[in-house]
Protein backbone atom coordinates (compact mmCIF):
# COMPACT_ATOMS: atom_id res chain seq x y z
CA UNK A 1 0.00 0.00 0.00
CA UNK A 2 2.81 2.42 0.83
CA UNK A 3 4.51 1.93 -2.55
CA UNK A 4 1.26 2.72 -4.35
CA UNK A 5 0.74 5.80 -2.22
CA UNK A 6 4.26 7.00 -2.97
CA UNK A 7 3.63 6.71 -6.69
CA UNK A 8 0.36 8.60 -6.30
CA UNK A 9 2.17 11.51 -4.65
CA UNK A 10 3.26 12.42 -8.18
CA UNK A 11 -0.12 11.70 -9.79
CA UNK A 12 -2.98 12.45 -7.41
CA UNK A 13 -1.96 13.96 -4.09
CA UNK A 14 -5.44 13.87 -2.56
CA UNK A 15 -5.74 10.14 -3.23
CA UNK A 16 -2.20 9.64 -1.93
CA UNK A 17 -3.09 11.32 1.35
CA UNK A 18 -6.13 9.06 1.78
CA UNK A 19 -4.05 5.94 1.11
CA UNK A 20 -1.30 7.00 3.48
CA UNK A 21 -3.83 7.90 6.19
CA UNK A 22 -5.42 4.46 5.78
CA UNK A 23 -1.98 2.86 6.00
CA UNK A 24 -1.27 4.85 9.18
CA UNK A 25 -4.51 3.61 10.76
CA UNK A 26 -3.81 -0.03 9.87
CA UNK A 27 -0.17 0.15 10.98
CA UNK A 28 -1.13 1.91 14.19
CA UNK A 29 -3.54 -0.88 15.09
CA UNK A 30 -1.08 -3.61 14.15
CA UNK A 31 2.24 -2.24 15.47
CA UNK A 32 1.48 0.93 17.41
CA UNK A 33 1.70 4.69 16.94
CA UNK A 34 5.47 4.93 17.36
CA UNK A 35 6.44 1.96 15.17
CA UNK A 36 8.83 2.76 12.32
CA UNK A 37 6.40 1.51 9.68
CA UNK A 38 3.65 3.77 11.04
CA UNK A 39 6.04 6.70 10.99
CA UNK A 40 6.97 5.88 7.40
CA UNK A 41 3.33 6.11 6.34
CA UNK A 42 2.83 9.25 8.41
CA UNK A 43 5.75 10.85 6.56
CA UNK A 44 3.83 10.18 3.35
CA UNK A 45 0.83 12.04 4.78
CA UNK A 46 3.07 14.98 5.64
CA UNK A 47 4.77 15.17 2.25
CA UNK A 48 1.54 14.83 0.25
CA UNK A 49 -0.22 17.38 2.47
CA UNK A 50 2.61 19.88 2.06
CA UNK A 51 2.44 19.38 -1.70
CA UNK A 52 -1.26 20.30 -1.63
CA UNK A 53 -0.67 23.33 0.58
CA UNK A 54 -2.37 21.73 3.59
CA UNK A 55 0.36 22.97 5.89
CA UNK A 56 -1.49 22.36 9.16
CA UNK A 57 -1.73 18.63 8.44
CA UNK A 58 1.88 18.58 7.26
CA UNK A 59 3.10 20.37 10.39
CA UNK A 60 1.23 18.00 12.70
CA UNK A 61 2.44 14.93 10.80
CA UNK A 62 6.11 15.90 10.99
CA UNK A 63 5.83 16.98 14.64
CA UNK A 64 4.31 13.61 15.54
CA UNK A 65 7.11 11.85 13.67
CA UNK A 66 9.77 13.87 15.46
CA UNK A 67 8.23 13.22 18.86
CA UNK A 68 8.19 9.48 18.23
CA UNK A 69 11.67 9.33 16.74
CA UNK A 70 13.17 11.41 19.56
CA UNK A 71 11.75 8.80 21.95
CA UNK A 72 13.19 5.97 19.88
CA UNK A 73 16.54 7.75 19.72
CA UNK A 74 16.64 8.08 23.52
CA UNK A 75 16.07 4.32 23.84
CA UNK A 76 18.31 3.28 20.93
CA UNK A 77 20.94 5.99 20.26
CA UNK A 78 22.93 3.63 18.01
CA UNK A 79 20.01 3.03 15.63
CA UNK A 80 21.43 4.70 12.51
CA UNK A 81 18.28 4.46 10.43
CA UNK A 82 16.09 6.07 13.09
CA UNK A 83 18.64 8.84 13.67
CA UNK A 84 18.79 9.51 9.92
CA UNK A 85 15.00 9.62 9.67
CA UNK A 86 14.86 11.95 12.70
CA UNK A 87 17.15 14.37 10.88
CA UNK A 88 15.02 14.01 7.76
CA UNK A 89 11.83 14.72 9.72
CA UNK A 90 13.35 17.90 11.14
CA UNK A 91 14.31 18.93 7.61
CA UNK A 92 10.79 18.26 6.32
CA UNK A 93 9.27 20.26 9.16
CA UNK A 94 11.66 23.11 8.39
CA UNK A 95 10.55 23.00 4.76
CA UNK A 96 6.93 23.55 5.78
CA UNK A 97 7.87 26.57 7.89
CA UNK A 98 9.93 27.87 4.97
CA UNK A 99 6.89 27.51 2.68
CA UNK A 100 4.86 29.44 5.25
CA UNK A 101 7.55 32.16 5.25
CA UNK A 102 8.17 31.51 8.94
CA UNK A 103 11.88 31.94 8.42
CA UNK A 104 13.07 32.21 12.02
CA UNK A 105 11.21 29.00 12.92
CA UNK A 106 12.64 27.30 9.83
CA UNK A 107 16.21 28.26 10.84
CA UNK A 108 15.71 26.81 14.31
CA UNK A 109 14.34 23.52 12.99
CA UNK A 110 16.97 23.14 10.26
CA UNK A 111 19.55 23.67 13.00
CA UNK A 112 18.05 20.69 14.87
CA UNK A 113 18.34 18.63 11.69
CA UNK A 114 21.96 19.66 11.20
CA UNK A 115 22.86 18.83 14.81
CA UNK A 116 21.45 15.31 14.43
CA UNK A 117 22.91 14.66 10.97
CA UNK A 118 26.38 16.15 11.60
CA UNK A 119 26.86 13.68 14.42
CA UNK A 120 25.50 10.83 12.33
CA UNK A 121 27.55 11.48 9.20
CA UNK A 122 30.72 10.76 11.19
CA UNK A 123 29.63 7.12 11.62
CA UNK A 124 27.29 6.55 8.68
CA UNK A 125 28.60 6.32 5.14
CA UNK A 126 25.18 6.18 3.45
CA UNK A 127 24.74 8.81 0.73
CA UNK A 128 21.22 9.59 1.92
CA UNK A 129 22.60 10.93 5.21
CA UNK A 130 24.83 13.35 3.29
CA UNK A 131 21.84 14.31 1.15
CA UNK A 132 19.72 15.16 4.17
CA UNK A 133 22.59 17.16 5.63
CA UNK A 134 23.13 19.08 2.39
CA UNK A 135 19.41 19.89 2.10
CA UNK A 136 19.31 21.07 5.71
CA UNK A 137 22.29 23.40 5.26
CA UNK A 138 21.05 24.65 1.88
CA UNK A 139 17.51 25.30 3.08
CA UNK A 140 18.74 27.01 6.24
CA UNK A 141 20.80 29.24 3.95
CA UNK A 142 17.62 30.19 2.09
CA UNK A 143 15.77 30.93 5.33
CA UNK A 144 18.66 33.05 6.61
CA UNK A 145 18.76 34.97 3.33
CA UNK A 146 15.18 36.07 3.90
CA UNK A 147 16.20 37.19 7.39
CA UNK A 148 19.08 39.23 5.86
CA UNK A 149 21.59 37.03 7.68
CA UNK A 150 23.82 37.00 4.62
CA UNK A 151 27.11 36.04 6.23
CA UNK A 152 25.63 33.03 8.02
CA UNK A 153 23.69 32.14 4.89
CA UNK A 154 26.86 32.02 2.80
CA UNK A 155 28.52 29.82 5.42
CA UNK A 156 25.59 27.42 5.20
CA UNK A 157 25.79 27.25 1.40
CA UNK A 158 29.50 26.43 1.66
CA UNK A 159 28.74 23.61 4.11
CA UNK A 160 25.94 22.34 1.84
CA UNK A 161 28.30 22.29 -1.15
CA UNK A 162 30.87 20.34 0.85
CA UNK A 163 28.45 17.43 1.22
CA UNK A 164 26.40 17.85 -1.99
CA UNK A 165 26.15 14.59 -3.93
CA UNK A 166 25.21 15.56 -7.50
CA UNK A 167 26.17 18.19 -10.05
CA UNK A 168 22.56 19.33 -10.23
CA UNK A 169 22.48 19.84 -6.48
CA UNK A 170 25.76 21.78 -6.65
CA UNK A 171 24.34 23.97 -9.44
CA UNK A 172 21.25 24.66 -7.32
CA UNK A 173 23.44 25.67 -4.38
CA UNK A 174 25.57 27.93 -6.58
CA UNK A 175 22.34 29.65 -7.63
CA UNK A 176 21.41 30.04 -3.96
CA UNK A 177 24.85 31.51 -3.28
CA UNK A 178 24.42 34.02 -6.13
CA UNK A 179 21.06 35.14 -4.76
CA UNK A 180 22.56 35.62 -1.30
CA UNK A 181 25.34 37.80 -2.69
CA UNK A 182 22.70 39.70 -4.68
CA UNK A 183 20.89 40.39 -1.41
CA UNK A 184 24.07 41.94 -0.09
CA UNK A 185 23.97 44.45 -2.93
CA UNK A 186 26.79 42.98 -4.98
CA UNK A 187 27.18 43.30 -8.78
CA UNK A 188 25.48 40.03 -9.33
CA UNK A 189 22.76 40.17 -11.99
CA UNK A 190 24.93 38.40 -14.58
CA UNK A 191 26.15 35.90 -12.00
CA UNK A 192 22.59 35.00 -11.00
CA UNK A 193 21.68 34.56 -14.67
CA UNK A 194 24.74 32.37 -15.26
CA UNK A 195 24.02 30.24 -12.18
CA UNK A 196 20.38 29.92 -13.24
CA UNK A 197 21.43 28.77 -16.71
CA UNK A 198 23.72 26.09 -15.25
CA UNK A 199 21.01 24.87 -12.90
CA UNK A 200 18.41 24.80 -15.70
CA UNK A 201 20.79 22.71 -17.81
CA UNK A 202 21.00 20.03 -15.15
CA UNK A 203 17.28 20.33 -14.40
CA UNK A 204 16.33 19.81 -18.05
CA UNK A 205 18.63 16.82 -18.31
CA UNK A 206 16.42 15.14 -15.74
CA UNK A 207 19.18 14.31 -13.28
CA UNK A 208 17.56 12.90 -10.20
CA UNK A 209 17.98 15.05 -7.12
CA UNK A 210 15.93 16.43 -4.32
CA UNK A 211 15.36 20.11 -3.79
PDB file of C-alpha atoms in Angstrom, residues 16-165:
ATOM      1  CA  UNK A  16      -2.200   9.636  -1.932  1.00  0.00           C
ATOM      2  CA  UNK A  17      -3.089  11.319   1.355  1.00  0.00           C
ATOM      3  CA  UNK A  18      -6.130   9.057   1.777  1.00  0.00           C
ATOM      4  CA  UNK A  19      -4.051   5.943   1.106  1.00  0.00           C
ATOM      5  CA  UNK A  20      -1.302   7.004   3.482  1.00  0.00           C
ATOM      6  CA  UNK A  21      -3.830   7.896   6.191  1.00  0.00           C
ATOM      7  CA  UNK A  22      -5.424   4.465   5.782  1.00  0.00           C
ATOM      8  CA  UNK A  23      -1.982   2.861   5.999  1.00  0.00           C
ATOM      9  CA  UNK A  24      -1.267   4.855   9.183  1.00  0.00           C
ATOM     10  CA  UNK A  25      -4.508   3.605  10.757  1.00  0.00           C
ATOM     11  CA  UNK A  26      -3.810  -0.030   9.871  1.00  0.00           C
ATOM     12  CA  UNK A  27      -0.165   0.151  10.978  1.00  0.00           C
ATOM     13  CA  UNK A  28      -1.127   1.907  14.187  1.00  0.00           C
ATOM     14  CA  UNK A  29      -3.544  -0.882  15.091  1.00  0.00           C
ATOM     15  CA  UNK A  30      -1.081  -3.614  14.146  1.00  0.00           C
ATOM     16  CA  UNK A  31       2.237  -2.235  15.466  1.00  0.00           C
ATOM     17  CA  UNK A  32       1.483   0.926  17.415  1.00  0.00           C
ATOM     18  CA  UNK A  33       1.700   4.686  16.943  1.00  0.00           C
ATOM     19  CA  UNK A  34       5.468   4.925  17.362  1.00  0.00           C
ATOM     20  CA  UNK A  35       6.436   1.962  15.165  1.00  0.00           C
ATOM     21  CA  UNK A  36       8.834   2.765  12.320  1.00  0.00           C
ATOM     22  CA  UNK A  37       6.398   1.510   9.679  1.00  0.00           C
ATOM     23  CA  UNK A  38       3.645   3.766  11.043  1.00  0.00           C
ATOM     24  CA  UNK A  39       6.039   6.703  10.991  1.00  0.00           C
ATOM     25  CA  UNK A  40       6.967   5.884   7.402  1.00  0.00           C
ATOM     26  CA  UNK A  41       3.332   6.106   6.338  1.00  0.00           C
ATOM     27  CA  UNK A  42       2.827   9.252   8.410  1.00  0.00           C
ATOM     28  CA  UNK A  43       5.748  10.846   6.565  1.00  0.00           C
ATOM     29  CA  UNK A  44       3.826  10.177   3.347  1.00  0.00           C
ATOM     30  CA  UNK A  45       0.831  12.038   4.777  1.00  0.00           C
ATOM     31  CA  UNK A  46       3.072  14.979   5.640  1.00  0.00           C
ATOM     32  CA  UNK A  47       4.767  15.174   2.250  1.00  0.00           C
ATOM     33  CA  UNK A  48       1.545  14.830   0.251  1.00  0.00           C
ATOM     34  CA  UNK A  49      -0.221  17.383   2.475  1.00  0.00           C
ATOM     35  CA  UNK A  50       2.605  19.876   2.056  1.00  0.00           C
ATOM     36  CA  UNK A  51       2.441  19.377  -1.696  1.00  0.00           C
ATOM     37  CA  UNK A  52      -1.258  20.299  -1.631  1.00  0.00           C
ATOM     38  CA  UNK A  53      -0.668  23.330   0.577  1.00  0.00           C
ATOM     39  CA  UNK A  54      -2.368  21.727   3.593  1.00  0.00           C
ATOM     40  CA  UNK A  55       0.358  22.970   5.894  1.00  0.00           C
ATOM     41  CA  UNK A  56      -1.495  22.356   9.160  1.00  0.00           C
ATOM     42  CA  UNK A  57      -1.730  18.627   8.440  1.00  0.00           C
ATOM     43  CA  UNK A  58       1.880  18.577   7.258  1.00  0.00           C
ATOM     44  CA  UNK A  59       3.100  20.365  10.389  1.00  0.00           C
ATOM     45  CA  UNK A  60       1.230  18.002  12.705  1.00  0.00           C
ATOM     46  CA  UNK A  61       2.439  14.931  10.805  1.00  0.00           C
ATOM     47  CA  UNK A  62       6.107  15.898  10.992  1.00  0.00           C
ATOM     48  CA  UNK A  63       5.827  16.984  14.635  1.00  0.00           C
ATOM     49  CA  UNK A  64       4.309  13.605  15.539  1.00  0.00           C
ATOM     50  CA  UNK A  65       7.108  11.846  13.670  1.00  0.00           C
ATOM     51  CA  UNK A  66       9.772  13.869  15.457  1.00  0.00           C
ATOM     52  CA  UNK A  67       8.228  13.225  18.864  1.00  0.00           C
ATOM     53  CA  UNK A  68       8.185   9.482  18.226  1.00  0.00           C
ATOM     54  CA  UNK A  69      11.670   9.333  16.736  1.00  0.00           C
ATOM     55  CA  UNK A  70      13.167  11.409  19.561  1.00  0.00           C
ATOM     56  CA  UNK A  71      11.754   8.805  21.950  1.00  0.00           C
ATOM     57  CA  UNK A  72      13.194   5.969  19.876  1.00  0.00           C
ATOM     58  CA  UNK A  73      16.544   7.749  19.721  1.00  0.00           C
ATOM     59  CA  UNK A  74      16.640   8.077  23.520  1.00  0.00           C
ATOM     60  CA  UNK A  75      16.071   4.323  23.836  1.00  0.00           C
ATOM     61  CA  UNK A  76      18.311   3.277  20.935  1.00  0.00           C
ATOM     62  CA  UNK A  77      20.935   5.988  20.256  1.00  0.00           C
ATOM     63  CA  UNK A  78      22.931   3.633  18.007  1.00  0.00           C
ATOM     64  CA  UNK A  79      20.009   3.035  15.631  1.00  0.00           C
ATOM     65  CA  UNK A  80      21.427   4.697  12.514  1.00  0.00           C
ATOM     66  CA  UNK A  81      18.277   4.462  10.427  1.00  0.00           C
ATOM     67  CA  UNK A  82      16.095   6.070  13.093  1.00  0.00           C
ATOM     68  CA  UNK A  83      18.643   8.837  13.665  1.00  0.00           C
ATOM     69  CA  UNK A  84      18.791   9.506   9.919  1.00  0.00           C
ATOM     70  CA  UNK A  85      15.002   9.625   9.674  1.00  0.00           C
ATOM     71  CA  UNK A  86      14.860  11.952  12.695  1.00  0.00           C
ATOM     72  CA  UNK A  87      17.154  14.371  10.880  1.00  0.00           C
ATOM     73  CA  UNK A  88      15.022  14.013   7.760  1.00  0.00           C
ATOM     74  CA  UNK A  89      11.828  14.721   9.717  1.00  0.00           C
ATOM     75  CA  UNK A  90      13.350  17.900  11.143  1.00  0.00           C
ATOM     76  CA  UNK A  91      14.315  18.934   7.614  1.00  0.00           C
ATOM     77  CA  UNK A  92      10.791  18.255   6.319  1.00  0.00           C
ATOM     78  CA  UNK A  93       9.270  20.260   9.159  1.00  0.00           C
ATOM     79  CA  UNK A  94      11.657  23.114   8.391  1.00  0.00           C
ATOM     80  CA  UNK A  95      10.551  22.999   4.757  1.00  0.00           C
ATOM     81  CA  UNK A  96       6.930  23.547   5.779  1.00  0.00           C
ATOM     82  CA  UNK A  97       7.868  26.566   7.886  1.00  0.00           C
ATOM     83  CA  UNK A  98       9.926  27.873   4.966  1.00  0.00           C
ATOM     84  CA  UNK A  99       6.890  27.508   2.681  1.00  0.00           C
ATOM     85  CA  UNK A 100       4.859  29.445   5.253  1.00  0.00           C
ATOM     86  CA  UNK A 101       7.547  32.162   5.248  1.00  0.00           C
ATOM     87  CA  UNK A 102       8.172  31.509   8.940  1.00  0.00           C
ATOM     88  CA  UNK A 103      11.883  31.936   8.419  1.00  0.00           C
ATOM     89  CA  UNK A 104      13.068  32.211  12.024  1.00  0.00           C
ATOM     90  CA  UNK A 105      11.208  29.000  12.918  1.00  0.00           C
ATOM     91  CA  UNK A 106      12.644  27.303   9.828  1.00  0.00           C
ATOM     92  CA  UNK A 107      16.205  28.260  10.839  1.00  0.00           C
ATOM     93  CA  UNK A 108      15.705  26.806  14.312  1.00  0.00           C
ATOM     94  CA  UNK A 109      14.337  23.521  12.992  1.00  0.00           C
ATOM     95  CA  UNK A 110      16.969  23.136  10.260  1.00  0.00           C
ATOM     96  CA  UNK A 111      19.550  23.666  13.001  1.00  0.00           C
ATOM     97  CA  UNK A 112      18.045  20.691  14.868  1.00  0.00           C
ATOM     98  CA  UNK A 113      18.344  18.627  11.686  1.00  0.00           C
ATOM     99  CA  UNK A 114      21.965  19.663  11.198  1.00  0.00           C
ATOM    100  CA  UNK A 115      22.863  18.832  14.806  1.00  0.00           C
ATOM    101  CA  UNK A 116      21.450  15.311  14.428  1.00  0.00           C
ATOM    102  CA  UNK A 117      22.908  14.664  10.975  1.00  0.00           C
ATOM    103  CA  UNK A 118      26.383  16.150  11.599  1.00  0.00           C
ATOM    104  CA  UNK A 119      26.864  13.681  14.417  1.00  0.00           C
ATOM    105  CA  UNK A 120      25.498  10.827  12.334  1.00  0.00           C
ATOM    106  CA  UNK A 121      27.548  11.480   9.196  1.00  0.00           C
ATOM    107  CA  UNK A 122      30.716  10.756  11.188  1.00  0.00           C
ATOM    108  CA  UNK A 123      29.632   7.124  11.619  1.00  0.00           C
ATOM    109  CA  UNK A 124      27.295   6.548   8.683  1.00  0.00           C
ATOM    110  CA  UNK A 125      28.602   6.316   5.140  1.00  0.00           C
ATOM    111  CA  UNK A 126      25.181   6.176   3.449  1.00  0.00           C
ATOM    112  CA  UNK A 127      24.744   8.812   0.733  1.00  0.00           C
ATOM    113  CA  UNK A 128      21.217   9.592   1.915  1.00  0.00           C
ATOM    114  CA  UNK A 129      22.597  10.931   5.205  1.00  0.00           C
ATOM    115  CA  UNK A 130      24.825  13.350   3.292  1.00  0.00           C
ATOM    116  CA  UNK A 131      21.838  14.312   1.147  1.00  0.00           C
ATOM    117  CA  UNK A 132      19.718  15.156   4.170  1.00  0.00           C
ATOM    118  CA  UNK A 133      22.587  17.165   5.631  1.00  0.00           C
ATOM    119  CA  UNK A 134      23.129  19.083   2.391  1.00  0.00           C
ATOM    120  CA  UNK A 135      19.414  19.889   2.104  1.00  0.00           C
ATOM    121  CA  UNK A 136      19.309  21.075   5.711  1.00  0.00           C
ATOM    122  CA  UNK A 137      22.288  23.404   5.256  1.00  0.00           C
ATOM    123  CA  UNK A 138      21.045  24.650   1.883  1.00  0.00           C
ATOM    124  CA  UNK A 139      17.505  25.304   3.077  1.00  0.00           C
ATOM    125  CA  UNK A 140      18.742  27.010   6.240  1.00  0.00           C
ATOM    126  CA  UNK A 141      20.803  29.244   3.949  1.00  0.00           C
ATOM    127  CA  UNK A 142      17.622  30.191   2.093  1.00  0.00           C
ATOM    128  CA  UNK A 143      15.771  30.932   5.332  1.00  0.00           C
ATOM    129  CA  UNK A 144      18.661  33.050   6.613  1.00  0.00           C
ATOM    130  CA  UNK A 145      18.763  34.967   3.328  1.00  0.00           C
ATOM    131  CA  UNK A 146      15.179  36.071   3.897  1.00  0.00           C
ATOM    132  CA  UNK A 147      16.203  37.194   7.391  1.00  0.00           C
ATOM    133  CA  UNK A 148      19.075  39.234   5.862  1.00  0.00           C
ATOM    134  CA  UNK A 149      21.595  37.033   7.679  1.00  0.00           C
ATOM    135  CA  UNK A 150      23.821  37.001   4.619  1.00  0.00           C
ATOM    136  CA  UNK A 151      27.110  36.038   6.228  1.00  0.00           C
ATOM    137  CA  UNK A 152      25.631  33.031   8.017  1.00  0.00           C
ATOM    138  CA  UNK A 153      23.689  32.141   4.889  1.00  0.00           C
ATOM    139  CA  UNK A 154      26.865  32.016   2.798  1.00  0.00           C
ATOM    140  CA  UNK A 155      28.515  29.823   5.418  1.00  0.00           C
ATOM    141  CA  UNK A 156      25.587  27.424   5.198  1.00  0.00           C
ATOM    142  CA  UNK A 157      25.795  27.247   1.397  1.00  0.00           C
ATOM    143  CA  UNK A 158      29.499  26.428   1.664  1.00  0.00           C
ATOM    144  CA  UNK A 159      28.735  23.610   4.108  1.00  0.00           C
ATOM    145  CA  UNK A 160      25.941  22.338   1.837  1.00  0.00           C
ATOM    146  CA  UNK A 161      28.301  22.294  -1.151  1.00  0.00           C
ATOM    147  CA  UNK A 162      30.871  20.340   0.852  1.00  0.00           C
ATOM    148  CA  UNK A 163      28.449  17.427   1.222  1.00  0.00           C
ATOM    149  CA  UNK A 164      26.401  17.851  -1.990  1.00  0.00           C
ATOM    150  CA  UNK A 165      26.155  14.587  -3.931  1.00  0.00           C
TER     151      UNK A 165
END
